[in-house]
Tab-separated table of C-alpha atoms in Angstrom:
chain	number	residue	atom	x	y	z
A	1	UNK	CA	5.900	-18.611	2.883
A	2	UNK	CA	9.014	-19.322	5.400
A	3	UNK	CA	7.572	-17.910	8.891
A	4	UNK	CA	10.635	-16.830	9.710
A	5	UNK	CA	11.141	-14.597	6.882
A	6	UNK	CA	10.058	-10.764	6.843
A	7	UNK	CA	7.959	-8.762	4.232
A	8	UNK	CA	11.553	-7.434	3.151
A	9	UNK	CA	13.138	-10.550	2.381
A	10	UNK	CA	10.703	-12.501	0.691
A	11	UNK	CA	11.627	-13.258	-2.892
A	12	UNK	CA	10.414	-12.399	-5.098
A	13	UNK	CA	9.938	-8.596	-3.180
A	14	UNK	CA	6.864	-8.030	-1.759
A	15	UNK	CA	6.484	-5.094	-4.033
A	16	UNK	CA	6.464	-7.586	-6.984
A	17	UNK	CA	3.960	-9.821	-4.963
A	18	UNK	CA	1.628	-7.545	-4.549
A	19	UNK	CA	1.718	-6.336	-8.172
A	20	UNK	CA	1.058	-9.678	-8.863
A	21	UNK	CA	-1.874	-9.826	-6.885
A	22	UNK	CA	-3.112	-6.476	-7.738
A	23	UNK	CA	-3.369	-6.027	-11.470
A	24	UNK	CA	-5.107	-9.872	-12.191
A	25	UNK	CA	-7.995	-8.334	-9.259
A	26	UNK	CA	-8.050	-4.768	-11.136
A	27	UNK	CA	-8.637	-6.958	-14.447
A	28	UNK	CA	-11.625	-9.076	-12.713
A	29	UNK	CA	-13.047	-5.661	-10.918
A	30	UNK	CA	-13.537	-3.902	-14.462
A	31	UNK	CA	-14.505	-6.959	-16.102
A	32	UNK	CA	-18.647	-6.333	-14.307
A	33	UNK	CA	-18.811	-2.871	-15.743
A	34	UNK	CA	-18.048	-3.878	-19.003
A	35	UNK	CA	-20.447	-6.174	-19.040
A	36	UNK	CA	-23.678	-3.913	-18.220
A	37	UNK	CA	-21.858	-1.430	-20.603
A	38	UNK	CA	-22.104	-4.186	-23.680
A	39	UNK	CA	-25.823	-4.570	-21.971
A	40	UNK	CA	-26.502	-0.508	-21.949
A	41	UNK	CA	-25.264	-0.542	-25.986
A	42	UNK	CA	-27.383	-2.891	-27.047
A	43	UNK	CA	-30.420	-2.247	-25.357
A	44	UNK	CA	-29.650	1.744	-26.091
A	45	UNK	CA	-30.788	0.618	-29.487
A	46	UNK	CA	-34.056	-0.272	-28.646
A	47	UNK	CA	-35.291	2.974	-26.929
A	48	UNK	CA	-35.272	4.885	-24.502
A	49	UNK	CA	-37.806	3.323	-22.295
A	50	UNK	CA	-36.032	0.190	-22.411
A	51	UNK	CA	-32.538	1.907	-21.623
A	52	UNK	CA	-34.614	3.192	-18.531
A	53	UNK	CA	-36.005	-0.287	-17.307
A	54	UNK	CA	-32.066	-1.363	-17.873
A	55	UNK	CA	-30.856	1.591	-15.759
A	56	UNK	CA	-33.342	1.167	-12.929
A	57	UNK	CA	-33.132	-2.855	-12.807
A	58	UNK	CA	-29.739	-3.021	-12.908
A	59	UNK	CA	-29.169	-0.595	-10.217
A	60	UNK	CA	-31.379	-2.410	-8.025
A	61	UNK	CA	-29.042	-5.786	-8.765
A	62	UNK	CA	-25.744	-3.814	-8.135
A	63	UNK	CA	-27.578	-2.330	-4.671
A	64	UNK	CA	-27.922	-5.780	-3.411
A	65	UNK	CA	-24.908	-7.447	-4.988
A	66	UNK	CA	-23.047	-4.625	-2.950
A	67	UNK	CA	-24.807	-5.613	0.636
A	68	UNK	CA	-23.806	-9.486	-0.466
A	69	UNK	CA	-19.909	-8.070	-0.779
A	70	UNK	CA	-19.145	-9.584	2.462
A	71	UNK	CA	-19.894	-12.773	1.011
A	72	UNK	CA	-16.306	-12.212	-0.189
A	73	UNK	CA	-14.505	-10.408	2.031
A	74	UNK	CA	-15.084	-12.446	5.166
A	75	UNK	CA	-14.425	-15.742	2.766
A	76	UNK	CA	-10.977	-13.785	1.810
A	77	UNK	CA	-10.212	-13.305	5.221
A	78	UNK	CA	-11.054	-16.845	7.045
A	79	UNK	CA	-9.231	-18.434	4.098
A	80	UNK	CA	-6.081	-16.593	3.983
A	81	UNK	CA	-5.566	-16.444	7.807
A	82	UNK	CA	-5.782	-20.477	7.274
A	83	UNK	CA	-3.250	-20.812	5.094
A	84	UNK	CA	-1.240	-18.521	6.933
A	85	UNK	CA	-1.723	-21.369	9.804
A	86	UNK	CA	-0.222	-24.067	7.571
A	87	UNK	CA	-4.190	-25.541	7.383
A	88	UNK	CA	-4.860	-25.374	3.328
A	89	UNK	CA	-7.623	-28.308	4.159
A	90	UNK	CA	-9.324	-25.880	6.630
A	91	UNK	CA	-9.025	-23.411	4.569
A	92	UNK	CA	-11.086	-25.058	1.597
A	93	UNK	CA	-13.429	-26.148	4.267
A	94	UNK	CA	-14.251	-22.320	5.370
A	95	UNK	CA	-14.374	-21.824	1.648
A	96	UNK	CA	-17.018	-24.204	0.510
A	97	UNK	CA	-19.161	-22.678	3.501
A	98	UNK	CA	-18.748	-19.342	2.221
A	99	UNK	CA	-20.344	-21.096	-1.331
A	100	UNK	CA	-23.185	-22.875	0.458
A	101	UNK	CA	-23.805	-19.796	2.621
A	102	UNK	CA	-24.170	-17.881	-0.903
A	103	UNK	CA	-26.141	-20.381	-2.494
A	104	UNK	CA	-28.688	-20.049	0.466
A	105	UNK	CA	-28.735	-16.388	0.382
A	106	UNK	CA	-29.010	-16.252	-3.540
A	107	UNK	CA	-32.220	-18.728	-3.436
A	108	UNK	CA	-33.584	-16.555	-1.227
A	109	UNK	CA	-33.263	-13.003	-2.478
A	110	UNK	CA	-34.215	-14.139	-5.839
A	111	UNK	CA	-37.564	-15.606	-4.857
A	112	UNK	CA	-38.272	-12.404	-2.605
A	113	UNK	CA	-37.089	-10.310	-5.827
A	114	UNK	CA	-38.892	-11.872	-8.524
A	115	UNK	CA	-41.894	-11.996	-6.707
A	116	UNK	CA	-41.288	-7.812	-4.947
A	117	UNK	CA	-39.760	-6.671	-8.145
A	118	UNK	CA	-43.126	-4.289	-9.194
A	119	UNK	CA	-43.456	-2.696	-5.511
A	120	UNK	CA	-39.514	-2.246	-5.331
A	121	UNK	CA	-38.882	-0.845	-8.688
A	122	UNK	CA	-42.074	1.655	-8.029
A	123	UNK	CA	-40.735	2.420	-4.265
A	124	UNK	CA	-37.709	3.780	-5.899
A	125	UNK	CA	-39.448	6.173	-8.133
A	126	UNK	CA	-39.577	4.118	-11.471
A	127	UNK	CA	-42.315	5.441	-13.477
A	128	UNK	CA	-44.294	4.721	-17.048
A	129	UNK	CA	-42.957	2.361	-19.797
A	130	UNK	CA	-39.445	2.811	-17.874
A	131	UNK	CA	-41.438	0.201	-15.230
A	132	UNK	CA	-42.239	-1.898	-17.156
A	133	UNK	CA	-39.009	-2.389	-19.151
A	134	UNK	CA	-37.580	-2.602	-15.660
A	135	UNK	CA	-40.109	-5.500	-14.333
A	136	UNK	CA	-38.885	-7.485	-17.109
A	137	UNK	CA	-35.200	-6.966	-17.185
A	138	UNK	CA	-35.235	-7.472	-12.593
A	139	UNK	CA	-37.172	-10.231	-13.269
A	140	UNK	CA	-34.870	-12.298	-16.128
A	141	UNK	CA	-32.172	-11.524	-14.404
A	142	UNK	CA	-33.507	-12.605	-10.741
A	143	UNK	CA	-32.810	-16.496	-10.867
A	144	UNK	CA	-28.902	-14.922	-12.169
A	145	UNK	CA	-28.542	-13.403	-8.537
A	146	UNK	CA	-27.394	-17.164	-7.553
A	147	UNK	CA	-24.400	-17.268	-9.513
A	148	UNK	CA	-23.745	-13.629	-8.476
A	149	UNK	CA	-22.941	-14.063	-4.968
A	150	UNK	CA	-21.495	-17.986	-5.634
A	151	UNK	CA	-19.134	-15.652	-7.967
A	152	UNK	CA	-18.674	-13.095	-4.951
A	153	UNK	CA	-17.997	-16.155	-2.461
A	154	UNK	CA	-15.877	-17.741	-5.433
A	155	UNK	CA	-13.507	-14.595	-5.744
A	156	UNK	CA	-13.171	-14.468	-1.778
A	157	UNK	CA	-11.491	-17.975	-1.994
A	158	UNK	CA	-9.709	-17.426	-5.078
A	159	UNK	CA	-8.310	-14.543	-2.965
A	160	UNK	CA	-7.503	-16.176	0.332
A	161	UNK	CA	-5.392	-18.623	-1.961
A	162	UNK	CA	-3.631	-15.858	-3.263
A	163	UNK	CA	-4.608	-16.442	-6.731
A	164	UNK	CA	-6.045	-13.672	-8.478
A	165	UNK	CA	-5.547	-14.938	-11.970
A	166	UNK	CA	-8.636	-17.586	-11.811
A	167	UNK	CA	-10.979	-14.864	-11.054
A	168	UNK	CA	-9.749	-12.723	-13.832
A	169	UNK	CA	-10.158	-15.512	-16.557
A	170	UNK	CA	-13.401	-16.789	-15.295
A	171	UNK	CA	-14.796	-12.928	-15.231
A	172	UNK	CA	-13.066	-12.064	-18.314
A	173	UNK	CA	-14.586	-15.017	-20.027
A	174	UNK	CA	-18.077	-14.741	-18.596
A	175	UNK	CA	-18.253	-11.148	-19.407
A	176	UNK	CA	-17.251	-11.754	-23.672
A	177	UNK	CA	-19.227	-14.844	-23.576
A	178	UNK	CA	-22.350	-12.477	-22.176
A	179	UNK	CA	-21.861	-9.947	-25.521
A	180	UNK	CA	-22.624	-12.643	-28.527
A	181	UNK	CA	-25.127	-13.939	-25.833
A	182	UNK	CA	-27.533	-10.836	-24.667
A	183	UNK	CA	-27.314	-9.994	-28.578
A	184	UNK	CA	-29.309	-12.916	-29.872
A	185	UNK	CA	-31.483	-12.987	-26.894
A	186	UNK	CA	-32.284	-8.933	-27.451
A	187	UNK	CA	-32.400	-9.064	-31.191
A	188	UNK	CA	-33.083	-12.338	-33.620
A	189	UNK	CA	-35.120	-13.943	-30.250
A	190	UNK	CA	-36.543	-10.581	-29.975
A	191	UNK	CA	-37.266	-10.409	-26.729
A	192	UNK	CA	-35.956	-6.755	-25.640
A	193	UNK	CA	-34.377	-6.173	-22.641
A	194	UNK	CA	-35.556	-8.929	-21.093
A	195	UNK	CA	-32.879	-10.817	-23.117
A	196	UNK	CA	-30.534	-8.725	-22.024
A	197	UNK	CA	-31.590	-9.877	-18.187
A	198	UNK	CA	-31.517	-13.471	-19.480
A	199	UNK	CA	-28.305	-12.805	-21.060
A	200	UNK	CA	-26.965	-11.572	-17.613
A	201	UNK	CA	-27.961	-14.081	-15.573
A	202	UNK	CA	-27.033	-16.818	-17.906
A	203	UNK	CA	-23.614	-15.397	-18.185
A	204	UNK	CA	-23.515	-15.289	-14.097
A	205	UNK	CA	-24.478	-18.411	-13.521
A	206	UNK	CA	-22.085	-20.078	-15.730
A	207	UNK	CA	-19.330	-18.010	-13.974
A	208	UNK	CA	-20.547	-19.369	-10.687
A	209	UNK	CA	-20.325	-23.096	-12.106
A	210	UNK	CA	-16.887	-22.376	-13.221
A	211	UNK	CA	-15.790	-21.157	-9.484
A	212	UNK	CA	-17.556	-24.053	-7.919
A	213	UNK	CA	-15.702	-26.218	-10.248
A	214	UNK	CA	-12.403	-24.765	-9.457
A	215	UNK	CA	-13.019	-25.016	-5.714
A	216	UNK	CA	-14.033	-28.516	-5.982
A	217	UNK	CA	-10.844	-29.490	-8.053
A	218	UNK	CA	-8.794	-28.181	-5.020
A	219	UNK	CA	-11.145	-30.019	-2.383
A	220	UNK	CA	-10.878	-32.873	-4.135
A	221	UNK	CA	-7.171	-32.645	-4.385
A	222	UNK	CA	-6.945	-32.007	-0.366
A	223	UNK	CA	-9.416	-34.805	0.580
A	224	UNK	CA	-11.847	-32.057	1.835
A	225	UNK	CA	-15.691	-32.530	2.285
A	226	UNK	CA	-18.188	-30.449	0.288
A	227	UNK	CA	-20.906	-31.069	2.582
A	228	UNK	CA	-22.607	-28.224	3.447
A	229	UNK	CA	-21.610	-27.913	7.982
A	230	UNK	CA	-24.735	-25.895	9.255
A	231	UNK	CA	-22.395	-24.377	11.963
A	232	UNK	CA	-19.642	-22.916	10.186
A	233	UNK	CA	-22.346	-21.865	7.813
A	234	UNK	CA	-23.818	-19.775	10.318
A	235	UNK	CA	-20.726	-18.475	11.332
A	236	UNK	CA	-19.607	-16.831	8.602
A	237	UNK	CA	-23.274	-15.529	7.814
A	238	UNK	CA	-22.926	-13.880	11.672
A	239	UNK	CA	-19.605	-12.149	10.795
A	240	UNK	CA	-20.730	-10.967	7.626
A	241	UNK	CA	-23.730	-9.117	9.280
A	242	UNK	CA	-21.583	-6.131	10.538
A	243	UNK	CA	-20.029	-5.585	6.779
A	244	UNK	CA	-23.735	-5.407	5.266
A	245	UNK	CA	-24.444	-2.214	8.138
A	246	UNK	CA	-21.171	-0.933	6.647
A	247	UNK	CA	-22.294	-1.049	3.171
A	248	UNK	CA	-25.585	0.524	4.254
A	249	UNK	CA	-23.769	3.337	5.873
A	250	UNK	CA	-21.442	3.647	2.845
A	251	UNK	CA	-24.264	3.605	0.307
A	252	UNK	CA	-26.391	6.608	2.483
A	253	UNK	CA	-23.079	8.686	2.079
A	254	UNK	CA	-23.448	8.384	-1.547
A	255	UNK	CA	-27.334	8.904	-1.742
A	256	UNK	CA	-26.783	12.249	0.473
A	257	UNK	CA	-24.389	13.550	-1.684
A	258	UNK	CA	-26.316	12.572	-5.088
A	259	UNK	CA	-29.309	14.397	-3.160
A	260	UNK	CA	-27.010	17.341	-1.711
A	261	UNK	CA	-25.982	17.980	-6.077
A	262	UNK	CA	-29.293	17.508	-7.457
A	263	UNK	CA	-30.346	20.521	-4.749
A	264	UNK	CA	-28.011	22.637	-6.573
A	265	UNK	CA	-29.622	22.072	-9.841
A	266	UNK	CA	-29.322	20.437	-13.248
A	267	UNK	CA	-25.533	22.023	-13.889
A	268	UNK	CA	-24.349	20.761	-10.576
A	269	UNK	CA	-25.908	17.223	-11.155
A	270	UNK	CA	-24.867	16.745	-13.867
A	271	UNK	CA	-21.406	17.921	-13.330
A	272	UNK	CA	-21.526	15.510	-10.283
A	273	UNK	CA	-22.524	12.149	-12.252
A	274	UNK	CA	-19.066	12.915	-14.566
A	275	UNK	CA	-17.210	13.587	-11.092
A	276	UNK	CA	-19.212	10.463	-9.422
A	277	UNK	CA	-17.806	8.340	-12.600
A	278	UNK	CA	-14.064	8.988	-12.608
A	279	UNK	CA	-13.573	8.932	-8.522
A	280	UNK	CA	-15.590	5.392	-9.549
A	281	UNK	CA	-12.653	4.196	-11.992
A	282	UNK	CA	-10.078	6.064	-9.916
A	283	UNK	CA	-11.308	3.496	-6.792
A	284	UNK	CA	-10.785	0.361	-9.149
A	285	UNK	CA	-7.279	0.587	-8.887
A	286	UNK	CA	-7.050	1.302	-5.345
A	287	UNK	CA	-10.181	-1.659	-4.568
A	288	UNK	CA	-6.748	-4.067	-6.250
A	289	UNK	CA	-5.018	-2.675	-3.812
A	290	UNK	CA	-6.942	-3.494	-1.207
A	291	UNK	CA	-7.934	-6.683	-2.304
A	292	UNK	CA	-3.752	-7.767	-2.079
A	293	UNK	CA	-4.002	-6.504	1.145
A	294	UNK	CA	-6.935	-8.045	2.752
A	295	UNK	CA	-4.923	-11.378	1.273
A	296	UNK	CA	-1.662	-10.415	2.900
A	297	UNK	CA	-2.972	-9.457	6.241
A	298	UNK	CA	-4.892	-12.589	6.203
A	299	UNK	CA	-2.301	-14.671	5.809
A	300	UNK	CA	0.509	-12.966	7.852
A	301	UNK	CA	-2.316	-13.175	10.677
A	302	UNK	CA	-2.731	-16.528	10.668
A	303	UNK	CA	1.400	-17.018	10.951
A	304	UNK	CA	1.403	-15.121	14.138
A	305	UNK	CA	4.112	-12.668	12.834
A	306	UNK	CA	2.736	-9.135	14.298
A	307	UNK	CA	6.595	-7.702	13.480
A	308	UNK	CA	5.964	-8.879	9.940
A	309	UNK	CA	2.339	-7.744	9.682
A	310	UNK	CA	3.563	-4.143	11.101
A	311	UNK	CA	5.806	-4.402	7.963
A	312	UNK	CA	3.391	-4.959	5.639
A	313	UNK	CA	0.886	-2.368	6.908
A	314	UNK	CA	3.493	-0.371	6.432
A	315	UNK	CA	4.288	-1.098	3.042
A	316	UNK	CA	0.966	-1.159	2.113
A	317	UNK	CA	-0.020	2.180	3.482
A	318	UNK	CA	2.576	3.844	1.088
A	319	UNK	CA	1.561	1.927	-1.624
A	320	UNK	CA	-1.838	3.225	-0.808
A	321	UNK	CA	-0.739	6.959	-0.771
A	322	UNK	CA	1.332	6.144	-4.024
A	323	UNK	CA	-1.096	5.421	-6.098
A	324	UNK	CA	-3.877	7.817	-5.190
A	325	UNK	CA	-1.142	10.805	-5.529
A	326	UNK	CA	-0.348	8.976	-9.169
A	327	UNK	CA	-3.721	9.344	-9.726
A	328	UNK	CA	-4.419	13.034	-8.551
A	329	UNK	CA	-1.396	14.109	-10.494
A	330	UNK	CA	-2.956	12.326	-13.721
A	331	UNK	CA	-6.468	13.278	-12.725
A	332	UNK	CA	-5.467	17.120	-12.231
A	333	UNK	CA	-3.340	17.415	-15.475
A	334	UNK	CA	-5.869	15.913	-17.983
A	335	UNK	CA	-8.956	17.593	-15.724
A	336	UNK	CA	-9.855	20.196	-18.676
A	337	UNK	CA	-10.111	17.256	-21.085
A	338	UNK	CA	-12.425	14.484	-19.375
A	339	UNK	CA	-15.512	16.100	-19.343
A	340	UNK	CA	-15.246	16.091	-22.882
A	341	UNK	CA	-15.475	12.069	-23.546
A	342	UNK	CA	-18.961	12.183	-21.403
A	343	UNK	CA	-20.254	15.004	-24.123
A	344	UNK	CA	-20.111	17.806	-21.586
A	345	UNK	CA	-19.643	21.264	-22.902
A	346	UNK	CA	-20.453	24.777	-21.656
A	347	UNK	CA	-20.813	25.966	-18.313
A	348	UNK	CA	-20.782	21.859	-17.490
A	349	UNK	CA	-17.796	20.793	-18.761
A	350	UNK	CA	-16.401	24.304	-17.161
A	351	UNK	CA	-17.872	22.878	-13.537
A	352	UNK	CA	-16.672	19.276	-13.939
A	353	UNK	CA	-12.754	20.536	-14.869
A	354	UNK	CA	-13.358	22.420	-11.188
A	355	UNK	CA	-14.686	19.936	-9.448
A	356	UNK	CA	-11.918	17.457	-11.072
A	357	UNK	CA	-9.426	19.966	-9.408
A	358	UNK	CA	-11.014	18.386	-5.659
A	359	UNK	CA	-11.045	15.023	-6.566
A	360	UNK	CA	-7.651	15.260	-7.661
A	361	UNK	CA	-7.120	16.692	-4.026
A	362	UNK	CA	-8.559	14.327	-2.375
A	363	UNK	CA	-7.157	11.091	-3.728
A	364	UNK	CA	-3.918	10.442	-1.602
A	365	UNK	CA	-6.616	10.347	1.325
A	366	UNK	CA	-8.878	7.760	-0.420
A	367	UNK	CA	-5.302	6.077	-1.253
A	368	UNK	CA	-4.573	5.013	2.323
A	369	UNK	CA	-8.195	4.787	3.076
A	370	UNK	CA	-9.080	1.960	0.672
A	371	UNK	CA	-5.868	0.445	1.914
A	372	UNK	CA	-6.727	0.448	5.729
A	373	UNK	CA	-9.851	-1.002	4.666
A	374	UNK	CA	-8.204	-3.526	3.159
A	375	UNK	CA	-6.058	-4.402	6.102
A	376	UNK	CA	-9.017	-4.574	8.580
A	377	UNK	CA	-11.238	-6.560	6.307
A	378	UNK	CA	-8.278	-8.825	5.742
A	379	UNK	CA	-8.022	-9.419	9.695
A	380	UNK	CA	-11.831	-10.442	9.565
A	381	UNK	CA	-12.339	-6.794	11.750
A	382	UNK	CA	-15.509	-6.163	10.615
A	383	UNK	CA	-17.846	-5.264	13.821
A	384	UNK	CA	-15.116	-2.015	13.847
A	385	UNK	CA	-15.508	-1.503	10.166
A	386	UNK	CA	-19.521	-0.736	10.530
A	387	UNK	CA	-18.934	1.069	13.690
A	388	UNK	CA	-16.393	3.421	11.926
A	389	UNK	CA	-19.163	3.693	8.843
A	390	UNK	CA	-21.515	4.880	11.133
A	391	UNK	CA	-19.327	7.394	13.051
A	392	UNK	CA	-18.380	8.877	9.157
A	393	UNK	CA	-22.250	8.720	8.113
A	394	UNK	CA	-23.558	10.475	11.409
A	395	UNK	CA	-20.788	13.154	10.705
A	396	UNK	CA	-20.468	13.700	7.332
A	397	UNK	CA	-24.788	13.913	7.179
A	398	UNK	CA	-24.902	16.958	8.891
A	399	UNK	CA	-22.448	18.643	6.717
A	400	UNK	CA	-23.956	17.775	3.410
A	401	UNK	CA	-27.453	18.533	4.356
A	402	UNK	CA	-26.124	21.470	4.920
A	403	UNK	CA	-24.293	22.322	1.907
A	404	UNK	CA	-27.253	23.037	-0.182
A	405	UNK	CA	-28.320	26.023	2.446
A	406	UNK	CA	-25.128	27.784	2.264
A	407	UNK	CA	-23.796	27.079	-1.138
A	408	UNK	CA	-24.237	28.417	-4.875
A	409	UNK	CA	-25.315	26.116	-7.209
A	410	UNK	CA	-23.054	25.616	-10.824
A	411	UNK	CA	-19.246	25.292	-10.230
A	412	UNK	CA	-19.328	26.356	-6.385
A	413	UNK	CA	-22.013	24.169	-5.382
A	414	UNK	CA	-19.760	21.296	-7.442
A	415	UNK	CA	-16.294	21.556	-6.140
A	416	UNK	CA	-18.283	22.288	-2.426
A	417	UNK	CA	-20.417	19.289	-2.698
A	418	UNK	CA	-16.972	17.135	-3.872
A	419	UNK	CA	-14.594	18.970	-1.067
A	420	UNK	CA	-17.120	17.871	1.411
A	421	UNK	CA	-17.119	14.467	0.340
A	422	UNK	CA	-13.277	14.223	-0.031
A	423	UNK	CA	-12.293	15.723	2.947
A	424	UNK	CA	-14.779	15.269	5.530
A	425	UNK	CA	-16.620	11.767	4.400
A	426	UNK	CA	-13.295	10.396	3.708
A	427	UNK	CA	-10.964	12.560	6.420
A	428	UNK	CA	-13.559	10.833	9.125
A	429	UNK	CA	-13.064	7.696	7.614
A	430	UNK	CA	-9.174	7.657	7.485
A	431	UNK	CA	-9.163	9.125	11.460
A	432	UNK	CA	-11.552	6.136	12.440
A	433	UNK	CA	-9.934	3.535	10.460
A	434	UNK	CA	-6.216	4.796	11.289
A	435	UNK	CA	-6.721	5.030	14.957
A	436	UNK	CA	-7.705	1.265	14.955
A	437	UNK	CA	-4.739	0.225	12.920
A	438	UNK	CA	-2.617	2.222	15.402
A	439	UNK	CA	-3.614	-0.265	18.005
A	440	UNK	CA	-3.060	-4.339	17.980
A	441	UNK	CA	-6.550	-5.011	19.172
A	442	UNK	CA	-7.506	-5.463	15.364
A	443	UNK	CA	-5.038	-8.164	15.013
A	444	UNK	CA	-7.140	-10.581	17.711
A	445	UNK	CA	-10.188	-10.299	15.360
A	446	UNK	CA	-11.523	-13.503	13.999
């Protein structure tokens, strides 16, 4: 892109641009959900112990995928904020050490899994048959934690290049490829879930071949080296660190308020896991959103333009706010209908169509917040990012400990539990986050 040129002249408009960006990322996003959901079918069949083992095992891989996520969002934002600088060589150099860094990191949590995977599964409460379903499916899918984070590291590159349309075919693929796979594995191989693990991590690693294989293509094309430099290595591992406290922080926030419904009783648990769901999907389309932005900022960064990247925050900030009042609006008007399609009924479905009413609410504010999240994990901020996560978590703790004491359970405890959530978890976060954009000092970051 022309340095000289602003956010409002570029052509195509940036509004198209970051469309373009967007929906290929929103495509590659849903594209890991579907896949444990062809997993969850199949192995449904098969009992409910296994289904179990599958739930608890592949919670544990999605809890340490997410602590790994930095693996691509400090890749996005060292790559883009090169080829803002004109330097597409250095910026396939910072990318290859993002892949080696994940390679390292995937060796290592897969040994230490498939050897802990017993203790851990029991530590989090995983009883019976359900354990031992588990043990199997954590264990299959262990050495498939490899090509998970190369795929994480992959994406982050992918990004940084502004090319979200790789991502989405190398997901897309992976994931239909998995379906025809896990099936013979589970069923004429029959070995049971653990075929579905073996399925996984098959299907994983091939997707992490394919990125590598992309990446290399472009090295090779630039006359880059895909030795693995120890130093830069370790730099991108140190400037991860702060986003893996931020996860932590996030993921407590989460626990508390799973802990803070089931307090309430069944109704209001229940209730929540339908409300937990759709804010889930809801968050898809604003994580696209973010994504484009974390690419954006990156790259308008590294071409020294702070008029143009004041532009773009702007634009993005509305964007933000657009589409999480789209989404309220759509959420509120079709709120005594969804509990339906997850089989609630009764004094359930009556609680979730409340408690839909509060996520509707709340979804302008998640809007922007995904966004600034976006922009400061685009300009590499991330020590601020898990400071702000841990001002929200030692705020918002307090408050839903201490919703359970004062509140009814059934639709009450719901929309309390959800309003306390929405508008202090995430109202703390957008104050934290918004005050730092407010200032330049975010724009030094590196």
């Amino acid at each position: 892109m022309d340095n000289t040129s602003t956010p409002s002249e570029t052509t195509p408009s940036l509004n198209r641009r970051i469309l373009a960006l967007a929906l290929p990322a929103l495509g590659t996003l849903i594209a890991e959900p579907l896949l444990l959901a062809a997993d969850s079918t199949m192995v449904g069949h098969l009992g409910t112990a296994p289904l179990a083992g599958l739930a608890a095992g592949s919670t544990l891989l999605a809890f340490i995928v997410g602590l790994c996520v930095f693996l691509a969002y400090t890749t996005t934002a060292l790559t883009s904020r090169k080829i803002g600088e004109g330097d597409r060589c250095g910026a396939l150099t910072t990318g290859i050490q993002g892949l080696w860094l994940a390679l390292a990191i995937g060796i290592i949590i897969a040994g230490i899994l498939y050897v802990s995977t017993p203790e851990i599964l029991s530590l989090i409460g995983t009883r019976g048959d359900a354990l031992t379903h588990a043990i199997s499916y954590t264990r299959a899918s262990a050495p498939g934690i490899v090509g998970m984070l190369i795929v994480l590291a992959g994406n982050g590159i992918m990004r940084g290049l502004l090319d979200t349309k790789t991502p989405l075919v190398i997901s897309t693929l992976g994931s239909l490829a998995n379906i025809p796979l896990s099936f013979v594995l589970i069923y004429p191989l029959d070995l049971g879930v653990a075929g579905a693990g073996i399925g996984t991590a098959l299907a994983q690693t091939a997707m992490g071949l394919a990125f590598c294989a992309v990446v290399v293509s472009h090295a090779r094309r630039e006359g880059v080296s895909l030795a693995p430099a120890p130093a830069l290595i370790a730099r991108s591992g140190l400037q991860g660190a702060p986003l893996v406290v931020r996860t932590l922080s996030l993921q407590l926030t989460l626990v508390l308020s799973v802990s803070a419904a089931a307090k309430l009783g069944e109704l209001t648990l229940a209730g929540h896991q339908i409300l937990k769901t759709l804010w889930n999907i809801s968050a898809y389309g604003m994580d696209a959103l973010a994504i484009a932005a974390q690419a954006f900022v990156g790259q308008a960064l590294g071409e020294g333009d702070r008029d143009a990247v004041r532009q773009l925050v702007t634009r993005l900030t509305r964007w933000g706010a657009a589409c999480g009042l789209i989404l309220g609006i759509l959420i509120a008007a079709t709120s005594p209908f969804l509990p339906t399609l997850f089989g609630a009924s009764g004094d359930v479905a009556r609680a979730s169509t409340w408690g839909l009413l509060a996520v509707a609410g709340c979804q302008v504010i998640a809007g922007v917040v995904y966004m600034y999240d976006g922009i400061l994990i685009g300009a590499n901020d991330s020590r601020y990012l898990a400071i702000a996560q841990v001002i929200v978590l030692a705020i918002y703790a307090p408050v839903i400990l201490l919703v359970p004491a004062v509140s009814p359970g059934g639709t009450t405890g719901l929309v309390t539990v959800w309003l306390a959530y929405g508008v202090v978890c995430f109202g703390v976060r957008w104050a934290t986050l918004a005050w730092r954009i407010r200032t330049d000092t975010w724009m030094r970051a590196s």
